[in-house]
Amino acid sequence: MARWAIAIHGGAGVDPNLPEHRQEEAKRVLARCLQVGVDLLRAGATALDVVEAVVRELETDPCFNSGRGSALTRAGTVEMEASIMDGRGRRCGAVSGVSTVRNPVSLARRVMDKSPHSYLAFHGAEDFARQQGLEVVDNSYFITEENIGMLKLAKEANSILFDYRIPLVGADTCSAQAAAAADNHNNNGMVMNGLPISIYAPETVGCAVVDCNGFTAAATSTGGLMNKMTGRIGDSPLIGAGTYACGHCAVSCTGEGEAIIRSTLARDVAAVMEYKGLPLQEAVDFCVKERLDEGFAGLIAVSGTGEVAYGFNCTGMFRGCATEDGFMEVGIWE
């Protein structure tokens, strides 16, 4: 019997000024969702079932940017995306432009299991969800008052130049707050493509698992960028970029989507293990350091032998992990 292991994340590129109570809330949600996965693994669940169940939990809680609580487009709507991959046979499913499906990760699973395709988007994905009998809700279900306020700030600044997690302090201070947030980010040097790092990592969620049979799986889900263009697609639904699983490992990424796409970051971890013979943590460290060029990102990973690893080159990553031998950890910073 192999050793099971699980890793989860809630986004990389954390605002260093995030209030303490927000940090504690995020860690409580991570711990609860991690425990869901641990309980399933102890009961003998498959890696594929575990990653779907854990990401569903993360999508349901508005603390993170996936499902309910997703970032808003310029039009004030939600367009979500997700992917899932089974290391056995490298089967996969992905969706983009989802606006009414309560749990996009489960739609990605149905694409993998019940369709002849690997990727469906926008109206096609929505129609397929209804054909499969998945729960659908009005787009307003996913929208929170906090994100409405942060979209207002983004539009006032005519940009996507700030972290939507910064707490609002009243309508009268919106313009000043937007300017202060942008100025703070521009001064700390953490920019990607000319934009502060936090806008690229608004709390995407993911899970990577190896079960007691040594099978791996990974899943990733997100609402994308605050004030993004309608139709923008990031790395989260792209197999090999934001999500990957095979016999060597399972990986879920978060951060600057454009950089993750260019580097095919998730697949590269597996490739480095396979072709260079590196162990999991060394492979993760190598890819984060050598493959992102000037991009900023983070990732979680598990190996087929029960190791867990993570890495990031930005200001923190919401994360948690557990292994069969009793180790369990939830953290944000280094």
mmCIF file of C-alpha atoms in Angstrom:
data_model
loop_
_atom_site.group_PDB
_atom_site.id
_atom_site.type_symbol
_atom_site.label_atom_id
_atom_site.label_comp_id
_atom_site.label_asym_id
_atom_site.label_seq_id
_atom_site.Cartn_x
_atom_site.Cartn_y
_atom_site.Cartn_z
ATOM 1 C CA MET A 1 0.000 0.000 0.000
ATOM 2 C CA ALA A 2 1.218 3.481 -0.876
ATOM 3 C CA ARG A 3 1.132 6.404 1.552
ATOM 4 C CA TRP A 4 -1.587 8.953 0.908
ATOM 5 C CA ALA A 5 -0.885 12.677 0.960
ATOM 6 C CA ILE A 6 -2.826 15.846 0.211
ATOM 7 C CA ALA A 7 -1.948 19.486 -0.457
ATOM 8 C CA ILE A 8 -4.308 22.420 -0.979
ATOM 9 C CA HIS A 9 -3.901 26.097 -1.788
ATOM 10 C CA GLY A 10 -5.957 29.273 -1.743
ATOM 11 C CA GLY A 11 -3.777 31.469 -3.934
ATOM 12 C CA ALA A 12 -0.241 32.858 -4.085
ATOM 13 C CA GLY A 13 0.814 36.488 -3.886
ATOM 14 C CA VAL A 14 -0.742 37.478 -0.567
ATOM 15 C CA ASP A 15 -0.986 41.168 0.319
ATOM 16 C CA PRO A 16 1.561 41.689 3.135
ATOM 17 C CA ASN A 17 -0.898 44.161 4.686
ATOM 18 C CA LEU A 18 -3.759 41.665 4.799
ATOM 19 C CA PRO A 19 -5.414 42.168 8.229
ATOM 20 C CA GLU A 20 -4.792 39.513 10.861
ATOM 21 C CA HIS A 21 -8.452 38.534 11.085
ATOM 22 C CA ARG A 22 -8.507 37.895 7.329
ATOM 23 C CA GLN A 23 -5.436 35.698 7.649
ATOM 24 C CA GLU A 24 -7.040 33.709 10.452
ATOM 25 C CA GLU A 25 -10.285 33.329 8.514
ATOM 26 C CA ALA A 26 -8.392 31.998 5.503
ATOM 27 C CA LYS A 27 -6.463 29.523 7.656
ATOM 28 C CA ARG A 28 -9.674 28.273 9.283
ATOM 29 C CA VAL A 29 -11.223 27.623 5.882
ATOM 30 C CA LEU A 30 -8.085 25.876 4.659
ATOM 31 C CA ALA A 31 -7.947 23.704 7.782
ATOM 32 C CA ARG A 32 -11.614 22.726 7.434
ATOM 33 C CA CYS A 33 -11.266 21.846 3.749
ATOM 34 C CA LEU A 34 -8.017 19.998 4.373
ATOM 35 C CA GLN A 35 -9.757 17.914 7.027
ATOM 36 C CA VAL A 36 -12.476 17.007 4.511
ATOM 37 C CA GLY A 37 -9.767 15.548 2.293
ATOM 38 C CA VAL A 38 -7.990 13.773 5.141
ATOM 39 C CA ASP A 39 -11.222 12.119 6.306
ATOM 40 C CA LEU A 40 -11.968 10.889 2.791
ATOM 41 C CA LEU A 41 -8.450 9.516 2.328
ATOM 42 C CA ARG A 42 -8.597 7.709 5.668
ATOM 43 C CA ALA A 43 -11.854 6.143 4.478
ATOM 44 C CA GLY A 44 -10.147 4.860 1.328
ATOM 45 C CA ALA A 45 -11.507 7.360 -1.209
ATOM 46 C CA THR A 46 -9.762 7.728 -4.555
ATOM 47 C CA ALA A 47 -7.518 10.687 -5.276
ATOM 48 C CA LEU A 48 -9.915 11.879 -7.987
ATOM 49 C CA ASP A 49 -12.917 11.900 -5.653
ATOM 50 C CA VAL A 50 -10.903 13.703 -2.970
ATOM 51 C CA VAL A 51 -9.674 16.569 -5.145
ATOM 52 C CA GLU A 52 -13.191 17.160 -6.447
ATOM 53 C CA ALA A 53 -14.711 17.119 -2.958
ATOM 54 C CA VAL A 54 -12.092 19.453 -1.479
ATOM 55 C CA VAL A 55 -12.267 21.976 -4.303
ATOM 56 C CA ARG A 56 -16.083 21.920 -4.073
ATOM 57 C CA GLU A 57 -15.734 22.921 -0.415
ATOM 58 C CA LEU A 58 -13.369 25.745 -1.356
ATOM 59 C CA GLU A 59 -15.704 26.906 -4.130
ATOM 60 C CA THR A 60 -18.647 27.057 -1.732
ATOM 61 C CA ASP A 61 -16.904 29.307 0.801
ATOM 62 C CA PRO A 62 -16.712 32.985 -0.291
ATOM 63 C CA CYS A 63 -13.368 33.404 1.492
ATOM 64 C CA PHE A 64 -11.534 32.474 -1.699
ATOM 65 C CA ASN A 65 -11.823 33.437 -5.354
ATOM 66 C CA SER A 66 -13.641 30.415 -6.788
ATOM 67 C CA GLY A 67 -17.315 29.648 -7.001
ATOM 68 C CA ARG A 68 -19.125 31.930 -4.574
ATOM 69 C CA GLY A 69 -16.876 34.947 -3.991
ATOM 70 C CA SER A 70 -15.341 34.909 -7.468
ATOM 71 C CA ALA A 71 -13.757 38.058 -8.870
ATOM 72 C CA LEU A 72 -15.911 40.161 -11.180
ATOM 73 C CA THR A 73 -15.487 41.032 -14.841
ATOM 74 C CA ARG A 74 -15.618 44.608 -16.089
ATOM 75 C CA ALA A 75 -19.325 43.979 -16.721
ATOM 76 C CA GLY A 76 -19.860 43.113 -13.039
ATOM 77 C CA THR A 77 -20.528 39.429 -13.742
ATOM 78 C CA VAL A 78 -18.722 36.242 -12.786
ATOM 79 C CA GLU A 79 -16.959 33.986 -15.322
ATOM 80 C CA MET A 80 -15.410 30.973 -13.617
ATOM 81 C CA GLU A 81 -13.030 28.278 -14.814
ATOM 82 C CA ALA A 82 -11.780 24.967 -13.459
ATOM 83 C CA SER A 83 -9.923 21.821 -14.398
ATOM 84 C CA ILE A 84 -9.371 18.343 -13.007
ATOM 85 C CA MET A 85 -6.922 15.617 -13.974
ATOM 86 C CA ASP A 86 -6.620 11.927 -13.117
ATOM 87 C CA GLY A 87 -3.060 10.642 -13.018
ATOM 88 C CA ARG A 88 -4.298 7.222 -14.109
ATOM 89 C CA GLY A 89 -4.170 7.455 -17.884
ATOM 90 C CA ARG A 90 -3.841 11.252 -17.666
ATOM 91 C CA ARG A 91 -7.536 11.785 -18.231
ATOM 92 C CA CYS A 92 -8.671 15.383 -17.822
ATOM 93 C CA GLY A 93 -11.575 17.792 -18.000
ATOM 94 C CA ALA A 94 -11.781 21.581 -17.990
ATOM 95 C CA VAL A 95 -14.297 24.421 -18.292
ATOM 96 C CA SER A 96 -14.147 28.192 -18.832
ATOM 97 C CA GLY A 97 -16.652 31.034 -18.938
ATOM 98 C CA VAL A 98 -19.014 29.316 -16.490
ATOM 99 C CA SER A 99 -21.540 31.711 -14.990
ATOM 100 C CA THR A 100 -24.332 29.669 -13.363
ATOM 101 C CA VAL A 101 -22.849 26.303 -12.355
ATOM 102 C CA ARG A 102 -22.587 26.178 -8.568
ATOM 103 C CA ASN A 103 -19.443 24.016 -8.571
ATOM 104 C CA PRO A 104 -17.323 24.409 -11.720
ATOM 105 C CA VAL A 105 -14.898 21.673 -10.647
ATOM 106 C CA SER A 106 -17.710 19.113 -10.776
ATOM 107 C CA LEU A 107 -18.588 20.278 -14.283
ATOM 108 C CA ALA A 108 -14.941 19.765 -15.266
ATOM 109 C CA ARG A 109 -15.197 16.242 -13.843
ATOM 110 C CA ARG A 110 -18.318 15.571 -15.930
ATOM 111 C CA VAL A 111 -16.543 16.825 -19.045
ATOM 112 C CA MET A 112 -13.826 14.261 -18.340
ATOM 113 C CA ASP A 113 -16.143 11.374 -17.430
ATOM 114 C CA LYS A 114 -19.261 11.948 -19.514
ATOM 115 C CA SER A 115 -18.218 13.735 -22.708
ATOM 116 C CA PRO A 116 -15.921 12.855 -25.633
ATOM 117 C CA HIS A 117 -14.019 16.100 -25.027
ATOM 118 C CA SER A 118 -11.498 17.509 -22.564
ATOM 119 C CA TYR A 119 -12.515 21.171 -22.510
ATOM 120 C CA LEU A 120 -15.834 23.026 -22.836
ATOM 121 C CA ALA A 121 -16.375 26.773 -22.508
ATOM 122 C CA PHE A 122 -19.079 29.431 -22.139
ATOM 123 C CA HIS A 123 -22.512 28.471 -23.562
ATOM 124 C CA GLY A 124 -21.379 24.977 -24.479
ATOM 125 C CA ALA A 125 -20.203 24.311 -20.934
ATOM 126 C CA GLU A 126 -23.407 25.773 -19.469
ATOM 127 C CA ASP A 127 -25.603 23.663 -21.752
ATOM 128 C CA PHE A 128 -23.654 20.518 -20.878
ATOM 129 C CA ALA A 129 -24.038 21.232 -17.152
ATOM 130 C CA ARG A 130 -27.809 21.345 -17.537
ATOM 131 C CA GLN A 131 -27.820 18.162 -19.611
ATOM 132 C CA GLN A 132 -25.899 16.460 -16.808
ATOM 133 C CA GLY A 133 -28.287 17.699 -14.127
ATOM 134 C CA LEU A 134 -25.671 19.701 -12.215
ATOM 135 C CA GLU A 135 -26.911 22.360 -9.817
ATOM 136 C CA VAL A 136 -27.184 25.793 -11.398
ATOM 137 C CA VAL A 137 -27.900 29.119 -9.704
ATOM 138 C CA ASP A 138 -28.333 32.727 -10.732
ATOM 139 C CA ASN A 139 -25.076 34.587 -11.403
ATOM 140 C CA SER A 140 -25.871 36.820 -8.418
ATOM 141 C CA TYR A 141 -25.223 33.854 -6.074
ATOM 142 C CA PHE A 142 -21.493 34.139 -6.760
ATOM 143 C CA ILE A 143 -21.286 37.913 -6.225
ATOM 144 C CA THR A 144 -20.414 39.346 -2.804
ATOM 145 C CA GLU A 145 -20.839 42.907 -1.567
ATOM 146 C CA GLU A 146 -17.106 43.130 -0.944
ATOM 147 C CA ASN A 147 -16.292 42.274 -4.547
ATOM 148 C CA ILE A 148 -18.849 44.784 -5.822
ATOM 149 C CA GLY A 149 -17.000 47.423 -3.798
ATOM 150 C CA MET A 150 -13.608 46.360 -5.075
ATOM 151 C CA LEU A 151 -14.823 46.372 -8.673
ATOM 152 C CA LYS A 152 -15.957 49.952 -8.075
ATOM 153 C CA LEU A 153 -12.437 50.794 -6.917
ATOM 154 C CA ALA A 154 -10.973 49.133 -9.987
ATOM 155 C CA LYS A 155 -13.201 51.097 -12.319
ATOM 156 C CA GLU A 156 -12.435 54.366 -10.530
ATOM 157 C CA ALA A 157 -8.747 53.693 -11.042
ATOM 158 C CA ASN A 158 -9.509 52.608 -14.637
ATOM 159 C CA SER A 159 -7.295 49.607 -14.098
ATOM 160 C CA ILE A 160 -6.884 46.246 -12.423
ATOM 161 C CA LEU A 161 -4.115 47.658 -10.274
ATOM 162 C CA PHE A 162 -4.948 46.431 -6.820
ATOM 163 C CA ASP A 163 -5.749 43.491 -4.629
ATOM 164 C CA TYR A 164 -9.489 43.070 -4.227
ATOM 165 C CA ARG A 165 -8.944 41.608 -0.752
ATOM 166 C CA ILE A 166 -8.061 44.993 0.763
ATOM 167 C CA PRO A 167 -10.985 45.782 3.121
ATOM 168 C CA LEU A 168 -13.295 48.618 2.165
ATOM 169 C CA VAL A 169 -13.512 51.525 4.617
ATOM 170 C CA GLY A 170 -16.470 53.443 3.222
ATOM 171 C CA ALA A 171 -17.667 54.848 -0.073
ATOM 172 C CA ASP A 172 -16.235 58.328 0.538
ATOM 173 C CA THR A 173 -12.712 56.963 0.639
ATOM 174 C CA CYS A 174 -12.861 54.735 -2.443
ATOM 175 C CA SER A 175 -10.814 56.955 -4.736
ATOM 176 C CA ALA A 176 -8.182 57.682 -2.127
ATOM 177 C CA GLN A 177 -7.999 54.013 -1.205
ATOM 178 C CA ALA A 178 -7.543 52.988 -4.824
ATOM 179 C CA ALA A 179 -4.720 55.464 -5.257
ATOM 180 C CA ALA A 180 -3.083 54.408 -1.997
ATOM 181 C CA ALA A 181 -3.348 50.725 -2.860
ATOM 182 C CA ALA A 182 -1.856 51.245 -6.298
ATOM 183 C CA ASP A 183 0.904 53.447 -4.892
ATOM 184 C CA ASN A 184 1.734 50.899 -2.197
ATOM 185 C CA HIS A 185 1.983 48.085 -4.743
ATOM 186 C CA ASN A 186 3.989 50.138 -7.197
ATOM 187 C CA ASN A 187 6.478 51.007 -4.472
ATOM 188 C CA ASN A 188 7.077 47.474 -3.226
ATOM 189 C CA GLY A 189 8.543 46.365 -6.550
ATOM 190 C CA MET A 190 6.384 43.243 -6.859
ATOM 191 C CA VAL A 191 4.982 43.796 -10.338
ATOM 192 C CA MET A 192 4.238 41.509 -13.272
ATOM 193 C CA ASN A 193 3.708 42.855 -16.794
ATOM 194 C CA GLY A 194 3.611 46.292 -15.190
ATOM 195 C CA LEU A 195 0.850 45.352 -12.746
ATOM 196 C CA PRO A 196 1.141 44.632 -9.008
ATOM 197 C CA ILE A 197 1.455 40.956 -8.184
ATOM 198 C CA SER A 198 -1.698 40.680 -6.090
ATOM 199 C CA ILE A 199 -4.046 41.254 -9.001
ATOM 200 C CA TYR A 200 -2.699 38.106 -10.636
ATOM 201 C CA ALA A 201 -3.287 35.896 -7.630
ATOM 202 C CA PRO A 202 -6.664 36.693 -6.099
ATOM 203 C CA GLU A 203 -7.027 33.469 -4.180
ATOM 204 C CA THR A 204 -7.426 30.790 -6.820
ATOM 205 C CA VAL A 205 -7.930 27.392 -5.146
ATOM 206 C CA GLY A 206 -6.475 23.984 -5.856
ATOM 207 C CA CYS A 207 -5.846 20.501 -4.506
ATOM 208 C CA ALA A 208 -3.340 17.743 -5.277
ATOM 209 C CA VAL A 209 -3.680 14.210 -3.856
ATOM 210 C CA VAL A 210 -2.091 10.785 -3.931
ATOM 211 C CA ASP A 211 -4.279 8.029 -2.484
ATOM 212 C CA CYS A 212 -3.460 4.779 -0.694
ATOM 213 C CA ASN A 213 -3.139 2.978 -4.022
ATOM 214 C CA GLY A 214 -0.538 5.426 -5.296
ATOM 215 C CA PHE A 215 -2.879 7.100 -7.790
ATOM 216 C CA THR A 216 -2.649 10.876 -8.176
ATOM 217 C CA ALA A 217 -5.101 13.622 -9.107
ATOM 218 C CA ALA A 218 -5.209 17.417 -9.147
ATOM 219 C CA ALA A 219 -7.871 20.106 -9.528
ATOM 220 C CA THR A 220 -7.836 23.908 -9.757
ATOM 221 C CA SER A 221 -10.687 26.451 -9.748
ATOM 222 C CA THR A 222 -10.872 30.252 -9.989
ATOM 223 C CA GLY A 223 -12.944 33.303 -10.765
ATOM 224 C CA GLY A 224 -9.954 34.956 -12.426
ATOM 225 C CA LEU A 225 -8.924 38.617 -12.158
ATOM 226 C CA MET A 226 -10.938 41.468 -10.687
ATOM 227 C CA ASN A 227 -12.081 43.837 -13.472
ATOM 228 C CA LYS A 228 -10.863 41.408 -16.137
ATOM 229 C CA MET A 229 -11.979 41.630 -19.734
ATOM 230 C CA THR A 230 -14.992 39.477 -20.529
ATOM 231 C CA GLY A 231 -13.772 36.238 -22.069
ATOM 232 C CA ARG A 232 -10.317 36.279 -20.446
ATOM 233 C CA ILE A 233 -9.003 32.755 -19.757
ATOM 234 C CA GLY A 234 -6.148 32.115 -17.352
ATOM 235 C CA ASP A 235 -3.997 29.132 -16.472
ATOM 236 C CA SER A 236 -6.396 27.364 -14.087
ATOM 237 C CA PRO A 237 -8.367 25.433 -16.738
ATOM 238 C CA LEU A 238 -5.334 24.711 -18.913
ATOM 239 C CA ILE A 239 -3.983 21.203 -18.469
ATOM 240 C CA GLY A 240 -0.211 21.301 -18.138
ATOM 241 C CA ALA A 241 -0.234 24.946 -17.090
ATOM 242 C CA GLY A 242 -2.414 25.300 -13.992
ATOM 243 C CA THR A 243 -3.154 21.604 -13.403
ATOM 244 C CA TYR A 244 -1.377 18.334 -14.099
ATOM 245 C CA ALA A 245 -1.303 14.761 -12.786
ATOM 246 C CA CYS A 246 0.573 11.629 -13.808
ATOM 247 C CA GLY A 247 2.330 8.694 -12.181
ATOM 248 C CA HIS A 248 5.141 10.895 -10.916
ATOM 249 C CA CYS A 249 3.141 13.671 -9.266
ATOM 250 C CA ALA A 250 0.054 15.875 -9.144
ATOM 251 C CA VAL A 251 0.340 19.680 -9.301
ATOM 252 C CA SER A 252 -1.943 22.707 -8.936
ATOM 253 C CA CYS A 253 -0.628 26.199 -9.648
ATOM 254 C CA THR A 254 -1.625 29.742 -8.720
ATOM 255 C CA GLY A 255 -0.300 33.207 -9.461
ATOM 256 C CA GLU A 256 0.352 35.143 -12.657
ATOM 257 C CA GLY A 257 -1.688 33.157 -15.119
ATOM 258 C CA GLU A 258 0.099 34.463 -18.177
ATOM 259 C CA ALA A 259 3.503 33.415 -16.810
ATOM 260 C CA ILE A 260 2.182 29.995 -15.746
ATOM 261 C CA ILE A 261 0.777 29.447 -19.234
ATOM 262 C CA ARG A 262 4.037 30.422 -20.931
ATOM 263 C CA SER A 263 6.052 28.066 -18.730
ATOM 264 C CA THR A 264 3.551 25.158 -18.705
ATOM 265 C CA LEU A 265 4.464 25.146 -15.037
ATOM 266 C CA ALA A 266 2.472 22.174 -13.724
ATOM 267 C CA ARG A 267 3.637 19.828 -16.472
ATOM 268 C CA ASP A 268 7.215 21.032 -16.118
ATOM 269 C CA VAL A 269 7.375 19.779 -12.518
ATOM 270 C CA ALA A 270 6.477 16.299 -13.738
ATOM 271 C CA ALA A 271 8.907 16.569 -16.668
ATOM 272 C CA VAL A 272 11.796 17.548 -14.407
ATOM 273 C CA MET A 273 11.055 14.568 -12.159
ATOM 274 C CA GLU A 274 10.820 12.230 -15.142
ATOM 275 C CA TYR A 275 13.715 13.454 -17.269
ATOM 276 C CA LYS A 276 16.132 14.892 -14.708
ATOM 277 C CA GLY A 277 15.326 12.376 -11.986
ATOM 278 C CA LEU A 278 14.813 15.050 -9.327
ATOM 279 C CA PRO A 279 12.774 14.334 -6.190
ATOM 280 C CA LEU A 280 9.532 16.269 -5.760
ATOM 281 C CA GLN A 281 10.670 19.264 -3.689
ATOM 282 C CA GLU A 282 13.776 19.783 -5.804
ATOM 283 C CA ALA A 283 11.654 19.645 -8.955
ATOM 284 C CA VAL A 284 9.249 22.222 -7.525
ATOM 285 C CA ASP A 285 12.098 24.518 -6.477
ATOM 286 C CA PHE A 286 13.773 24.207 -9.885
ATOM 287 C CA CYS A 287 10.602 25.077 -11.817
ATOM 288 C CA VAL A 288 9.676 28.022 -9.608
ATOM 289 C CA LYS A 289 13.191 29.420 -9.898
ATOM 290 C CA GLU A 290 14.054 28.601 -13.515
ATOM 291 C CA ARG A 291 10.825 28.439 -15.502
ATOM 292 C CA LEU A 292 8.865 31.569 -14.600
ATOM 293 C CA ASP A 293 11.282 34.080 -16.108
ATOM 294 C CA GLU A 294 10.059 37.373 -14.591
ATOM 295 C CA GLY A 295 6.689 35.952 -13.572
ATOM 296 C CA PHE A 296 5.413 35.335 -10.058
ATOM 297 C CA ALA A 297 3.549 32.201 -9.022
ATOM 298 C CA GLY A 298 3.269 29.344 -6.578
ATOM 299 C CA LEU A 299 2.275 25.705 -6.653
ATOM 300 C CA ILE A 300 1.465 22.692 -4.513
ATOM 301 C CA ALA A 301 2.402 19.128 -5.408
ATOM 302 C CA VAL A 302 2.325 15.546 -4.204
ATOM 303 C CA SER A 303 4.373 12.627 -5.494
ATOM 304 C CA GLY A 304 3.185 9.139 -6.291
ATOM 305 C CA THR A 305 5.110 7.910 -3.248
ATOM 306 C CA GLY A 306 3.369 10.165 -0.726
ATOM 307 C CA GLU A 307 5.603 13.242 -0.542
ATOM 308 C CA VAL A 308 4.190 16.763 -0.388
ATOM 309 C CA ALA A 309 5.876 19.944 -1.600
ATOM 310 C CA TYR A 310 5.152 23.557 -2.347
ATOM 311 C CA GLY A 311 7.009 26.566 -3.698
ATOM 312 C CA PHE A 312 6.387 30.219 -4.522
ATOM 313 C CA ASN A 313 8.442 33.261 -5.505
ATOM 314 C CA CYS A 314 6.047 35.924 -4.254
ATOM 315 C CA THR A 315 4.716 37.307 -0.973
ATOM 316 C CA GLY A 316 3.182 34.202 0.542
ATOM 317 C CA MET A 317 0.729 31.504 -0.482
ATOM 318 C CA PHE A 318 -2.388 30.279 1.311
ATOM 319 C CA ARG A 319 -1.736 26.553 1.661
ATOM 320 C CA GLY A 320 -2.158 23.389 3.700
ATOM 321 C CA CYS A 321 -0.968 19.799 3.538
ATOM 322 C CA ALA A 322 -1.301 16.489 5.361
ATOM 323 C CA THR A 323 0.250 13.028 5.093
ATOM 324 C CA GLU A 324 -0.679 9.555 6.244
ATOM 325 C CA ASP A 325 1.952 9.591 8.996
ATOM 326 C CA GLY A 326 0.022 12.311 10.853
ATOM 327 C CA PHE A 327 1.738 15.470 9.635
ATOM 328 C CA MET A 328 -0.639 18.397 9.033
ATOM 329 C CA GLU A 329 0.156 22.064 8.372
ATOM 330 C CA VAL A 330 -1.654 25.228 7.313
ATOM 331 C CA GLY A 331 0.313 28.379 6.482
ATOM 332 C CA ILE A 332 0.566 31.593 4.503
ATOM 333 C CA TRP A 333 4.068 32.988 4.688
ATOM 334 C CA GLU A 334 7.493 31.354 4.289
#
